[in-house]
CSV table of C-alpha atoms in Angstrom, one decimal:
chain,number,residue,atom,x,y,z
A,1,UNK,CA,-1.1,22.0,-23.9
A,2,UNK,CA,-0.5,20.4,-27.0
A,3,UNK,CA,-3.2,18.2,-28.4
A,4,UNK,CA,-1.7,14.4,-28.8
A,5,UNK,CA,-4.8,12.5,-30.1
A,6,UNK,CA,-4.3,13.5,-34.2
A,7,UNK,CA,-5.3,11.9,-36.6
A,8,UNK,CA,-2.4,11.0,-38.8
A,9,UNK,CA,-2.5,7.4,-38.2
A,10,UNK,CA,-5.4,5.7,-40.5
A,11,UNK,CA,-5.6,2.9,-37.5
A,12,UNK,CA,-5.8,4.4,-34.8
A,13,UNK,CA,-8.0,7.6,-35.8
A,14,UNK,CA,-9.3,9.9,-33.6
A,15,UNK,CA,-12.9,11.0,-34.9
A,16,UNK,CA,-16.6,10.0,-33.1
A,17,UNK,CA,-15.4,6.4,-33.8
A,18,UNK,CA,-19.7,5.4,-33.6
A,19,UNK,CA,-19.7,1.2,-33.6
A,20,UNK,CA,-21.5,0.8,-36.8
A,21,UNK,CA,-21.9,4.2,-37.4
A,22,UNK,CA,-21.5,4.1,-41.0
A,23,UNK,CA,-24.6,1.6,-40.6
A,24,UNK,CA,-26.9,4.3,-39.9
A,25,UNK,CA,-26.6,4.6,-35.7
A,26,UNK,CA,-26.4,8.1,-35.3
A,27,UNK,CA,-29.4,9.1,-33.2
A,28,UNK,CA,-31.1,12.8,-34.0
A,29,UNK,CA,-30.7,15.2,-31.1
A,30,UNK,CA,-28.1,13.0,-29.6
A,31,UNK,CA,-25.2,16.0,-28.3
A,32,UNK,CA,-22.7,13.3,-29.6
A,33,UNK,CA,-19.6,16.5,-30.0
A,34,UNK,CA,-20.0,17.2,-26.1
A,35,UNK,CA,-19.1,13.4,-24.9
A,36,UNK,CA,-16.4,13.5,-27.7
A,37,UNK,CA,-15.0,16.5,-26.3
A,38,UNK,CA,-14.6,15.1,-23.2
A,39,UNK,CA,-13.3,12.3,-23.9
A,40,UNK,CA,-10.7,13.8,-26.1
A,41,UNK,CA,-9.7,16.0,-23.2
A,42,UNK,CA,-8.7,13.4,-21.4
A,43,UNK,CA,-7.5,10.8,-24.1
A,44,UNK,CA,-4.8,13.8,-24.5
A,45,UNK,CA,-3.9,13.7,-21.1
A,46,UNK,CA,-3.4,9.6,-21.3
A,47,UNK,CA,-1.9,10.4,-24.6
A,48,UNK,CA,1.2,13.1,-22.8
A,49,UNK,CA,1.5,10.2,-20.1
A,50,UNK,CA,2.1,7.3,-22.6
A,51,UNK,CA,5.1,10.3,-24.4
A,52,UNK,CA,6.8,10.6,-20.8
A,53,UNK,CA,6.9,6.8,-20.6
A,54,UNK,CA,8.9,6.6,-24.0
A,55,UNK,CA,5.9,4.4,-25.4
A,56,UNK,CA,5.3,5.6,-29.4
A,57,UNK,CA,1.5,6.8,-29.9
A,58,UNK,CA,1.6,5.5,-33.5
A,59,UNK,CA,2.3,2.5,-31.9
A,60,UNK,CA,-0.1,2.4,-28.8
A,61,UNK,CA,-2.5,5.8,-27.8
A,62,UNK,CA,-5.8,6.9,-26.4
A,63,UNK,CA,-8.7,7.5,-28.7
A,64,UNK,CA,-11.3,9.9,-27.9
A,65,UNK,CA,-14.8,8.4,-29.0
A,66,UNK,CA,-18.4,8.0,-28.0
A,67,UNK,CA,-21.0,5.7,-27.3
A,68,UNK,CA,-24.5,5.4,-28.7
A,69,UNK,CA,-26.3,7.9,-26.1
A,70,UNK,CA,-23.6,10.3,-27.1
A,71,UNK,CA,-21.2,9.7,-23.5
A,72,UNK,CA,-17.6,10.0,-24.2
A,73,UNK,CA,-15.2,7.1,-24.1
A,74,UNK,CA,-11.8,6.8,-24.4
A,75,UNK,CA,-10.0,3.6,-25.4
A,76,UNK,CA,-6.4,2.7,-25.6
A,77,UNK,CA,-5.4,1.5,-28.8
A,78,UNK,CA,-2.1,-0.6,-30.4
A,79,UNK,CA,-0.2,-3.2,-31.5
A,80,UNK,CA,-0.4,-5.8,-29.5
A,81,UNK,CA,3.8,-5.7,-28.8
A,82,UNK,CA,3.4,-1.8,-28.1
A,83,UNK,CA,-0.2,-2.6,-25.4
A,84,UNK,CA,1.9,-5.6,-23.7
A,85,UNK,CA,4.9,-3.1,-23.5
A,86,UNK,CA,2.7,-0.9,-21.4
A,87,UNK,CA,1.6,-3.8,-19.5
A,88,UNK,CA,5.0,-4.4,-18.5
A,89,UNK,CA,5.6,-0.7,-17.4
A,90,UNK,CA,2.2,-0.9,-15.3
A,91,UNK,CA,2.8,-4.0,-13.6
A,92,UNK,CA,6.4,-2.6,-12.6
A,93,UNK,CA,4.6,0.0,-10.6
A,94,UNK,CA,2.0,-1.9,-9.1
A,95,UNK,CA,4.6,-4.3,-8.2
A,96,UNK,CA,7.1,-1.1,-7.0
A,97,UNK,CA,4.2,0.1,-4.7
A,98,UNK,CA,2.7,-3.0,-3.4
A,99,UNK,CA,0.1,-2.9,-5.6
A,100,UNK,CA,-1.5,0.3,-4.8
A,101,UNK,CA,-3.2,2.4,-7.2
């Protein structure tokens, strides 16, 4: 499967996206590529599913990142137009299955 989480957008980059850590917060012997891995496994996946819905990923995407202790994360990203556009498609479905997950 094709990997959807590039980098080719400044804004919405892609990389171990560390709070602060240009500041220094990169613990030694922290496996910080593992939880990135991860989460960029499945930031893709969100990534293919936001592409079926017709939603733009230089407008809105998943970002594969981590946290301090090195856990993946993954956190969706966009202008705000583009994130309430997704809104709208997600409430639709609740709505279209009584609310059900």
């Amino acid at each position: 499967m094709d990997k959807v989480t590039g980098s080719s957008e400044g804004w919405l980059n892609d990389g171990l996206d560390l709070p602060g850590a240009d500041s220094g917060l990169w613990v030694p012997g922290v496996d910080y590529i593992s939880g990135w891995r991860e989460a960029r496994e499945t930031a893709d996946r969100l990534n293919r599913a936001l592409v079926g819905l017709g939603l733009d990923l230089s407008a809105v995407r998943a970002v594969a990142s981590t946290n301090e202790d090195g856990r993946g994360v993954v956190r969706l990203t966009g202008w705000p137009d583009a994130v309430n556009g997704l809104a709208v498609l997600l409430e639709a479905r609740a709505a279209s299955d009584g609310g059900a997950a």
